Amino acid sequence: MNGIQSNGFLPIIAQAIAEMEETHGEFSSIDEVNLAELGRRTGLSRSKLRRLKRSGFCEKLHGLKGQKKEHILDGYSSVLDALLKSGVSNSKVCLERLQAIGFTGSQSTVKRYIAAHKHLIPAKRQLVAPQGNRGRRYVTKPGEAYQMNWGFADVLDYNSQTYRVACFAMICHHCGQRYIEFFPNARQENLFIGMIHAFQYMGVPRFVLTDNMKSVVLHRDLEGHPVWQKDYETFMQALAFGTKLCKPRHPFTKGKVERLVRFVKDNFLADRVFCDLTDLNWQALEWCNKQSGTYRRTVDGAPQKVHETVCGEQLRMVPEDSVRFYLCPERKISFDGFVNYEGRRFGVPYSYPGATARVERSGDLLRIYSADLKVLLATHTVTWSRTDSFCEGQYESLAQPEEFPTAPVQTQILQLPKPSQDLSFAKFDFDKEDQV
């Protein structure tokens, strides 16, 4: 077999065949090669040598070599890159966004991709140096205490305008059952509405732990006791619960709700898209139900089940009659017959003689009541538009007595068209087309 080194044989086989030809003489064809002796010289198995012999002992490339290997993230990497570039690096949030468009992979796959593409994540500014552990968290009994706080986020609307929304957050200190709701601002009336909705969702505890916000406490007396804001004090008495204040400039005391606010910003609000505030609150409620139904090792179960079975025995129901006035904030009626609520104006019937009215919004439906909540004045559909919303019969005057003829009317007069003007000024007669 002349030119054995140039035939494309595998090097180890070519060397073995050359040694065999030195001993037994040159082979005229490959069929004369003894596979048993070739196997002893090369260490290859008889079956592999037979397979190589069929191909002439030539080294061939693998059939799949050069083909692009498909990956489960193919087709979704651009979406994941866009999330990373926008600062969304939470693997759970990224997985939910990918699953919404048909991704079938696992969270571990997303984690590995994020770890390999950290250069896409914009650098975060470190506002303050970490202060380390400033205290030890305490434990409360089931149904004893909730923690509440406000969080804020900026919204970019479809007109490229930015406005701010406030997120009310409340969490059970024992089991971690949570509730969040978004409002246009963090006024005291929205605090009352958020607390009532949270109590209706989770029950009324013995105490609520909060920081020293203006709508809760005014100041402390000489002995250090809090001087409550009078409306908040009345609200506490109506729902029969107490309030405990945290030490100033010590957010670690209510660490559960502080962590909840950060979790909402990193998990729920990350890359969130919504139509209006009602849609955002519906999504927030679904998110709370999903998170509360997830197993937590710290409470040995799902917070929702633990809250219903353990904490529920110590909680109380919300007295509906006592909170109705808080769910319907009072508004002054303007001179042109509108009330202002959540930055929008809604019409009130002209026949209503009062100077104030009470407004209640439930989803996309807004109801306007009299000051004593006894009469429903008007109902509006909240479109979240900046234009004024008129009610039916808003400017209709009060019913007045009117006289009618008691006998048939026989007197008749004639009306003529308007006299023609000078021809030189006819081109300025803009009412001519209406008369034709």
Short mmCIF file of C-alpha atoms in Angstrom, two decimals:
data_model
loop_
_atom_site.label_atom_id
_atom_site.label_comp_id
_atom_site.label_asym_id
_atom_site.label_seq_id
_atom_site.Cartn_x
_atom_site.Cartn_y
_atom_site.Cartn_z
CA MET A 1 0.00 0.00 0.00
CA ASN A 2 2.14 2.84 -1.37
CA GLY A 3 1.69 6.35 0.00
CA ILE A 4 0.02 5.14 3.16
CA GLN A 5 0.67 8.43 5.02
CA SER A 6 -1.23 10.42 2.36
CA ASN A 7 -4.35 8.28 2.25
CA GLY A 8 -6.12 10.05 5.12
CA PHE A 9 -5.74 7.09 7.54
CA LEU A 10 -5.90 7.70 11.25
CA PRO A 11 -2.28 8.24 12.44
CA ILE A 12 -2.28 5.29 14.86
CA ILE A 13 -3.68 2.94 12.20
CA ALA A 14 -1.35 4.22 9.51
CA GLN A 15 1.65 3.57 11.76
CA ALA A 16 0.44 0.05 12.64
CA ILE A 17 -0.15 -0.85 8.97
CA ALA A 18 3.31 0.42 8.08
CA GLU A 19 4.89 -1.79 10.76
CA MET A 20 2.86 -4.79 9.54
CA GLU A 21 4.07 -4.21 5.95
CA GLU A 22 7.68 -4.20 7.14
CA THR A 23 7.11 -7.64 8.67
CA HIS A 24 4.71 -9.30 6.19
CA GLY A 25 5.36 -7.33 3.03
CA GLU A 26 3.30 -4.66 1.31
CA PHE A 27 -0.48 -5.17 1.14
CA SER A 28 -2.10 -4.88 -2.24
CA SER A 29 -5.46 -3.82 -0.76
CA ILE A 30 -7.09 -3.04 2.57
CA ASP A 31 -8.87 -6.39 2.59
CA GLU A 32 -5.51 -8.14 3.21
CA VAL A 33 -5.01 -6.34 6.55
CA ASN A 34 -5.41 -8.70 9.49
CA LEU A 35 -7.81 -6.97 11.90
CA ALA A 36 -6.77 -9.19 14.83
CA GLU A 37 -3.12 -8.17 14.58
CA LEU A 38 -4.10 -4.57 13.84
CA GLY A 39 -6.19 -4.59 17.01
CA ARG A 40 -3.24 -5.87 19.08
CA ARG A 41 -1.00 -3.14 17.70
CA THR A 42 -3.47 -0.24 18.08
CA GLY A 43 -5.54 -1.34 21.08
CA LEU A 44 -8.79 -0.71 19.20
CA SER A 45 -11.67 -3.15 19.41
CA ARG A 46 -12.51 -5.51 16.56
CA SER A 47 -15.94 -3.93 16.01
CA LYS A 48 -14.49 -0.43 15.71
CA LEU A 49 -11.81 -1.63 13.27
CA ARG A 50 -14.52 -3.25 11.12
CA ARG A 51 -16.43 0.06 11.04
CA LEU A 52 -13.24 1.95 10.14
CA LYS A 53 -12.37 -0.62 7.48
CA ARG A 54 -15.67 -0.03 5.70
CA SER A 55 -14.67 3.64 5.38
CA GLY A 56 -11.15 2.76 4.23
CA PHE A 57 -9.58 3.62 7.59
CA CYS A 58 -10.15 7.29 6.72
CA GLU A 59 -10.95 9.89 9.35
CA LYS A 60 -14.37 11.42 8.67
CA LEU A 61 -16.04 14.35 10.39
CA HIS A 62 -19.04 13.77 12.59
CA GLY A 63 -22.34 14.18 10.82
CA LEU A 64 -23.51 16.92 13.25
CA LYS A 65 -20.24 18.82 13.25
CA GLY A 66 -20.70 22.38 12.04
CA GLN A 67 -24.42 22.44 12.75
CA LYS A 68 -25.70 25.09 15.15
CA LYS A 69 -26.85 23.58 18.41
CA GLU A 70 -30.33 24.69 19.37
CA HIS A 71 -30.81 26.15 22.84
CA ILE A 72 -34.03 26.46 24.79
CA LEU A 73 -33.50 30.23 25.07
CA ASP A 74 -33.22 30.70 21.29
CA GLY A 75 -35.82 33.26 20.29
CA TYR A 76 -36.15 34.62 23.82
CA SER A 77 -32.64 35.97 24.39
CA SER A 78 -33.51 39.37 22.89
CA VAL A 79 -36.37 39.78 25.34
CA LEU A 80 -34.13 38.74 28.21
CA ASP A 81 -31.40 41.13 27.07
CA ALA A 82 -33.91 43.99 27.00
CA LEU A 83 -34.97 43.20 30.56
CA LEU A 84 -31.37 43.13 31.77
CA LYS A 85 -30.58 46.42 30.03
CA SER A 86 -33.56 48.03 31.74
CA GLY A 87 -32.24 46.92 35.14
CA VAL A 88 -34.54 43.91 35.69
CA SER A 89 -32.23 41.19 37.00
CA ASN A 90 -34.70 39.25 39.15
CA SER A 91 -34.75 35.73 37.66
CA LYS A 92 -38.29 35.08 38.85
CA VAL A 93 -39.61 38.23 37.17
CA CYS A 94 -37.70 37.44 33.98
CA LEU A 95 -39.10 33.90 33.97
CA GLU A 96 -42.68 35.20 34.32
CA ARG A 97 -42.18 37.61 31.41
CA LEU A 98 -40.74 34.83 29.22
CA GLN A 99 -43.46 32.35 30.15
CA ALA A 100 -46.06 34.90 29.05
CA ILE A 101 -44.70 34.64 25.48
CA GLY A 102 -44.35 30.85 25.40
CA PHE A 103 -41.06 30.01 27.14
CA THR A 104 -41.05 26.46 28.56
CA GLY A 105 -37.66 26.38 30.30
CA SER A 106 -36.86 26.49 34.00
CA GLN A 107 -35.75 29.26 36.32
CA SER A 108 -32.26 27.73 36.55
CA THR A 109 -31.79 28.30 32.81
CA VAL A 110 -32.71 31.96 33.23
CA LYS A 111 -30.36 32.26 36.23
CA ARG A 112 -27.43 30.86 34.26
CA TYR A 113 -28.11 33.26 31.40
CA ILE A 114 -28.29 36.25 33.76
CA ALA A 115 -25.04 35.20 35.46
CA ALA A 116 -23.28 35.03 32.07
CA HIS A 117 -24.64 38.41 30.90
CA LYS A 118 -24.22 40.60 33.96
CA HIS A 119 -22.42 43.15 31.81
CA LEU A 120 -25.82 44.14 30.37
CA ILE A 121 -27.16 45.21 33.77
CA PRO A 122 -26.61 48.93 34.41
CA ALA A 123 -24.54 49.74 37.47
CA LYS A 124 -26.49 50.77 40.54
CA ARG A 125 -25.58 53.77 42.58
CA GLN A 126 -24.89 53.09 46.24
CA LEU A 127 -26.63 55.93 48.03
CA VAL A 128 -25.36 55.19 51.52
CA ALA A 129 -22.81 52.88 53.01
CA PRO A 130 -24.27 49.68 54.52
CA GLN A 131 -24.85 50.07 58.25
CA GLY A 132 -24.93 46.40 59.14
CA ASN A 133 -27.17 44.81 61.75
CA ARG A 134 -28.69 47.53 63.93
CA GLY A 135 -30.87 45.37 66.11
CA ARG A 136 -32.67 42.09 66.51
CA ARG A 137 -36.10 41.39 65.07
CA TYR A 138 -38.77 40.50 67.55
CA VAL A 139 -41.59 37.95 67.22
CA THR A 140 -45.28 38.59 67.93
CA LYS A 141 -48.14 36.24 68.59
CA PRO A 142 -50.63 35.29 65.84
CA GLY A 143 -52.99 38.14 64.97
CA GLU A 144 -51.30 40.55 67.36
CA ALA A 145 -49.63 43.09 65.06
CA TYR A 146 -49.47 44.29 61.46
CA GLN A 147 -46.83 46.55 59.91
CA MET A 148 -47.71 49.26 57.39
CA ASN A 149 -45.78 51.75 55.28
CA TRP A 150 -45.88 53.82 52.08
CA GLY A 151 -43.76 53.33 48.97
CA PHE A 152 -43.54 55.51 45.87
CA ALA A 153 -42.91 54.90 42.17
CA ASP A 154 -42.81 57.05 39.03
CA VAL A 155 -45.04 56.19 36.08
CA LEU A 156 -44.29 57.06 32.45
CA ASP A 157 -47.60 57.39 30.59
CA TYR A 158 -48.35 57.09 26.88
CA ASN A 159 -47.86 60.86 26.43
CA SER A 160 -44.27 60.62 27.74
CA GLN A 161 -45.36 62.44 30.88
CA THR A 162 -44.18 61.27 34.31
CA TYR A 163 -46.34 61.23 37.42
CA ARG A 164 -46.00 59.62 40.84
CA VAL A 165 -48.14 56.98 42.53
CA ALA A 166 -48.13 55.88 46.16
CA CYS A 167 -48.19 52.21 47.21
CA PHE A 168 -49.80 51.34 50.54
CA ALA A 169 -48.29 48.14 51.98
CA MET A 170 -49.40 46.12 55.03
CA ILE A 171 -48.09 42.75 56.23
CA CYS A 172 -48.92 40.42 59.11
CA HIS A 173 -45.95 40.33 61.48
CA HIS A 174 -46.50 36.67 62.37
CA CYS A 175 -47.15 34.83 59.10
CA GLY A 176 -46.27 37.29 56.33
CA GLN A 177 -49.75 37.64 54.77
CA ARG A 178 -49.54 40.82 52.70
CA TYR A 179 -51.70 43.44 51.01
CA ILE A 180 -50.74 46.31 48.68
CA GLU A 181 -52.83 49.00 46.99
CA PHE A 182 -51.91 51.98 44.80
CA PHE A 183 -53.23 55.54 45.17
CA PRO A 184 -52.56 58.82 43.34
CA ASN A 185 -51.10 60.26 46.57
CA ALA A 186 -50.39 59.38 50.20
CA ARG A 187 -52.95 61.63 51.87
CA GLN A 188 -54.61 60.66 55.12
CA GLU A 189 -57.92 59.77 53.45
CA ASN A 190 -56.09 57.28 51.20
CA LEU A 191 -54.31 55.89 54.27
CA PHE A 192 -57.69 55.20 55.88
CA ILE A 193 -59.04 53.59 52.69
CA GLY A 194 -55.93 51.42 52.32
CA MET A 195 -56.07 50.30 55.96
CA ILE A 196 -59.78 49.44 55.72
CA HIS A 197 -59.26 47.42 52.54
CA ALA A 198 -56.30 45.63 54.17
CA PHE A 199 -58.39 44.87 57.27
CA GLN A 200 -61.20 43.55 55.07
CA TYR A 201 -58.64 41.35 53.29
CA MET A 202 -56.77 40.10 56.39
CA GLY A 203 -58.81 41.04 59.50
CA VAL A 204 -58.36 43.63 62.25
CA PRO A 205 -55.37 43.00 64.58
CA ARG A 206 -54.66 44.29 68.09
CA PHE A 207 -51.91 46.69 67.03
CA VAL A 208 -50.52 48.32 63.90
CA LEU A 209 -46.80 49.12 63.81
CA THR A 210 -45.84 52.17 61.76
CA ASP A 211 -43.33 54.99 61.61
CA ASN A 212 -43.94 58.59 62.72
CA MET A 213 -45.93 59.76 59.68
CA LYS A 214 -47.78 63.09 59.80
CA SER A 215 -51.22 61.58 59.26
CA VAL A 216 -50.77 59.35 62.35
CA VAL A 217 -48.96 61.34 65.06
CA LEU A 218 -48.36 65.07 65.60
CA HIS A 219 -45.54 64.98 68.13
CA ARG A 220 -44.62 63.51 71.51
CA ASP A 221 -45.28 65.10 74.85
CA LEU A 222 -42.68 65.78 77.54
CA GLU A 223 -42.92 62.20 78.78
CA GLY A 224 -42.42 60.76 75.31
CA HIS A 225 -46.03 59.69 74.77
CA PRO A 226 -47.41 60.20 71.24
CA VAL A 227 -49.96 62.94 70.56
CA TRP A 228 -52.18 61.36 67.92
CA GLN A 229 -53.63 63.21 64.99
CA LYS A 230 -57.28 63.70 65.95
CA ASP A 231 -58.78 62.10 62.82
CA TYR A 232 -56.50 59.10 63.15
CA GLU A 233 -57.34 58.76 66.83
CA THR A 234 -61.04 58.72 65.95
CA PHE A 235 -60.30 56.12 63.27
CA MET A 236 -58.54 53.89 65.83
CA GLN A 237 -61.49 54.13 68.21
CA ALA A 238 -63.97 53.31 65.44
CA LEU A 239 -62.14 50.10 64.47
CA ALA A 240 -60.93 49.29 68.01
CA PHE A 241 -57.23 48.74 67.37
CA GLY A 242 -54.05 50.27 68.75
CA THR A 243 -50.97 51.77 67.13
CA LYS A 244 -47.31 51.37 68.05
CA LEU A 245 -44.72 53.81 66.73
CA CYS A 246 -41.19 52.94 65.71
CA LYS A 247 -38.13 54.70 66.98
CA PRO A 248 -37.32 57.71 64.73
CA ARG A 249 -34.75 57.02 62.02
CA HIS A 250 -34.79 53.31 62.81
CA PRO A 251 -36.57 51.49 59.94
CA PHE A 252 -35.11 48.16 61.08
CA THR A 253 -37.89 47.96 63.70
CA LYS A 254 -40.51 47.35 61.02
CA GLY A 255 -38.20 45.40 58.75
CA LYS A 256 -40.92 43.11 57.37
CA VAL A 257 -42.88 45.89 55.69
CA GLU A 258 -39.69 47.70 54.60
CA ARG A 259 -38.60 44.49 52.91
CA LEU A 260 -42.09 44.11 51.41
CA VAL A 261 -41.87 47.59 49.83
CA ARG A 262 -38.49 46.71 48.31
CA PHE A 263 -39.84 43.35 47.13
CA VAL A 264 -42.77 45.11 45.43
CA LYS A 265 -40.39 47.42 43.59
CA ASP A 266 -38.01 44.62 42.54
CA ASN A 267 -40.60 41.94 41.77
CA PHE A 268 -44.07 43.35 41.09
CA LEU A 269 -43.24 46.74 39.57
CA ALA A 270 -40.27 45.50 37.54
CA ASP A 271 -41.19 46.03 33.86
CA ARG A 272 -44.88 46.35 34.84
CA VAL A 273 -47.35 47.63 32.21
CA PHE A 274 -50.92 48.71 33.06
CA CYS A 275 -53.77 50.76 31.62
CA ASP A 276 -54.96 52.77 34.61
CA LEU A 277 -54.89 52.73 38.40
CA THR A 278 -57.80 50.28 38.61
CA ASP A 279 -55.99 47.80 36.36
CA LEU A 280 -52.81 48.21 38.42
CA ASN A 281 -54.68 47.44 41.67
CA TRP A 282 -56.28 44.33 40.13
CA GLN A 283 -52.82 43.09 39.13
CA ALA A 284 -51.53 43.92 42.62
CA LEU A 285 -54.32 41.88 44.24
CA GLU A 286 -53.56 38.88 42.02
CA TRP A 287 -49.88 39.22 42.87
CA CYS A 288 -50.67 39.27 46.61
CA ASN A 289 -52.79 36.11 46.29
CA LYS A 290 -50.00 34.37 44.38
CA GLN A 291 -47.25 35.37 46.80
CA SER A 292 -49.32 34.55 49.89
CA GLY A 293 -50.08 31.11 48.47
CA THR A 294 -46.39 30.22 48.03
CA TYR A 295 -44.72 27.98 50.61
CA ARG A 296 -42.50 29.78 53.15
CA ARG A 297 -40.00 27.86 55.20
CA THR A 298 -40.05 30.46 57.99
CA VAL A 299 -43.73 29.84 58.76
CA ASP A 300 -43.74 26.17 57.71
CA GLY A 301 -46.44 26.60 55.09
CA ALA A 302 -48.16 29.14 52.86
CA PRO A 303 -48.79 32.49 54.60
CA GLN A 304 -52.41 32.52 53.45
CA LYS A 305 -53.21 29.14 55.03
CA VAL A 306 -51.31 29.96 58.22
CA HIS A 307 -53.11 33.30 58.45
CA GLU A 308 -56.53 31.70 58.04
CA THR A 309 -55.94 28.86 60.50
CA VAL A 310 -53.65 30.35 63.16
CA CYS A 311 -53.95 34.15 62.99
CA GLY A 312 -57.63 34.09 62.02
CA GLU A 313 -58.66 32.96 65.50
CA GLN A 314 -57.34 36.20 67.03
CA LEU A 315 -58.50 38.66 64.34
CA ARG A 316 -61.78 40.60 64.17
CA MET A 317 -64.04 41.56 61.29
CA VAL A 318 -64.32 45.14 60.09
CA PRO A 319 -67.45 46.94 61.37
CA GLU A 320 -69.02 48.04 58.09
CA ASP A 321 -71.21 50.77 59.59
CA SER A 322 -68.27 52.48 61.28
CA VAL A 323 -66.04 52.71 58.21
CA ARG A 324 -68.47 53.90 55.57
CA PHE A 325 -67.66 57.57 56.14
CA TYR A 326 -63.94 56.81 55.77
CA LEU A 327 -64.50 54.99 52.46
CA CYS A 328 -66.39 58.05 51.17
CA PRO A 329 -64.18 61.15 51.61
CA GLU A 330 -65.87 64.53 51.77
CA ARG A 331 -65.48 67.01 48.91
CA LYS A 332 -66.59 70.60 48.38
CA ILE A 333 -68.82 71.34 45.40
CA SER A 334 -67.43 74.07 43.15
CA PHE A 335 -69.48 77.00 41.87
CA ASP A 336 -69.96 75.27 38.49
CA GLY A 337 -71.21 72.02 40.08
CA PHE A 338 -68.16 69.70 40.19
CA VAL A 339 -66.28 67.79 42.87
CA ASN A 340 -62.56 67.10 42.56
CA TYR A 341 -61.43 63.54 43.30
CA GLU A 342 -58.08 61.95 42.45
CA GLY A 343 -57.16 64.85 40.19
CA ARG A 344 -60.37 64.71 38.10
CA ARG A 345 -63.67 66.59 38.20
CA PHE A 346 -67.06 64.88 38.39
CA GLY A 347 -70.41 66.57 38.02
CA VAL A 348 -73.08 66.90 40.73
CA PRO A 349 -76.78 67.61 39.94
CA TYR A 350 -77.68 71.29 40.13
CA SER A 351 -80.74 70.45 42.20
CA TYR A 352 -78.61 69.32 45.17
CA PRO A 353 -78.59 72.23 47.64
CA GLY A 354 -75.65 71.13 49.83
CA ALA A 355 -72.16 72.65 49.71
CA THR A 356 -70.34 69.33 50.24
CA ALA A 357 -70.73 65.77 49.03
CA ARG A 358 -69.05 62.42 49.67
CA VAL A 359 -67.31 60.43 46.95
CA GLU A 360 -66.61 56.70 46.75
CA ARG A 361 -64.70 54.93 43.97
CA SER A 362 -65.01 51.18 43.51
CA GLY A 363 -63.00 50.00 40.55
CA ASP A 364 -64.07 52.01 37.50
CA LEU A 365 -67.31 53.20 39.10
CA LEU A 366 -67.53 56.42 41.12
CA ARG A 367 -70.55 57.27 43.26
CA ILE A 368 -71.36 60.68 44.70
CA TYR A 369 -73.52 60.76 47.84
CA SER A 370 -75.02 63.54 49.91
CA ALA A 371 -73.07 64.76 52.93
CA ASP A 372 -74.99 62.38 55.23
CA LEU A 373 -74.64 59.38 52.82
CA LYS A 374 -78.43 59.01 52.65
CA VAL A 375 -78.95 59.98 49.00
CA LEU A 376 -77.07 58.78 45.92
CA LEU A 377 -76.66 61.90 43.78
CA ALA A 378 -74.79 60.67 40.72
CA THR A 379 -72.83 57.73 39.30
CA HIS A 380 -69.87 58.16 36.97
CA THR A 381 -67.77 55.77 34.95
CA VAL A 382 -64.13 56.56 35.68
CA THR A 383 -62.30 56.83 32.36
CA TRP A 384 -59.16 58.35 33.95
CA SER A 385 -59.34 61.15 31.40
CA ARG A 386 -58.46 64.72 32.37
CA THR A 387 -61.70 66.07 30.84
CA ASP A 388 -64.64 66.92 33.12
CA SER A 389 -67.27 64.22 33.61
CA PHE A 390 -70.82 65.55 33.52
CA CYS A 391 -73.76 63.84 35.19
CA GLU A 392 -77.27 63.55 33.79
CA GLY A 393 -79.30 66.71 34.34
CA GLN A 394 -76.39 68.55 35.90
CA TYR A 395 -77.46 72.03 34.78
CA GLU A 396 -81.21 71.53 34.68
CA SER A 397 -82.88 74.17 36.83
CA LEU A 398 -85.40 73.43 39.50
CA ALA A 399 -88.99 72.79 38.40
CA GLN A 400 -90.93 76.08 38.16
CA PRO A 401 -94.66 76.73 37.61
CA GLU A 402 -95.62 77.37 34.00
CA GLU A 403 -98.89 78.70 32.52
CA PHE A 404 -100.62 77.15 29.50
CA PRO A 405 -103.56 78.51 27.42
CA THR A 406 -107.00 77.60 28.66
CA ALA A 407 -108.72 78.36 25.30
CA PRO A 408 -107.75 77.61 21.70
CA VAL A 409 -105.17 80.05 20.36
CA GLN A 410 -106.51 81.93 17.32
CA THR A 411 -104.05 84.80 16.98
CA GLN A 412 -101.45 84.25 14.25
CA ILE A 413 -98.56 86.46 13.09
CA LEU A 414 -96.14 86.30 10.14
CA GLN A 415 -92.35 86.11 10.25
CA LEU A 416 -90.30 87.37 7.27
CA PRO A 417 -86.69 86.58 6.32
CA LYS A 418 -83.98 89.02 7.18
CA PRO A 419 -83.81 92.03 4.79
CA SER A 420 -81.05 91.90 2.16
CA GLN A 421 -78.01 94.11 2.76
CA ASP A 422 -75.94 96.26 0.39
CA LEU A 423 -74.27 94.19 -2.36
CA SER A 424 -70.86 95.56 -1.49
CA PHE A 425 -71.11 93.93 1.90
CA ALA A 426 -72.79 90.70 0.74
CA LYS A 427 -69.56 88.77 0.86
CA PHE A 428 -69.40 89.42 4.59
CA ASP A 429 -72.83 87.86 5.24
CA PHE A 430 -71.68 84.61 6.82
CA ASP A 431 -75.22 83.60 7.84
CA LYS A 432 -76.31 83.36 4.20
CA GLU A 433 -75.43 79.69 3.89
CA ASP A 434 -77.48 78.85 6.96
CA GLN A 435 -80.53 80.59 5.53
CA VAL A 436 -80.44 78.69 2.20
#
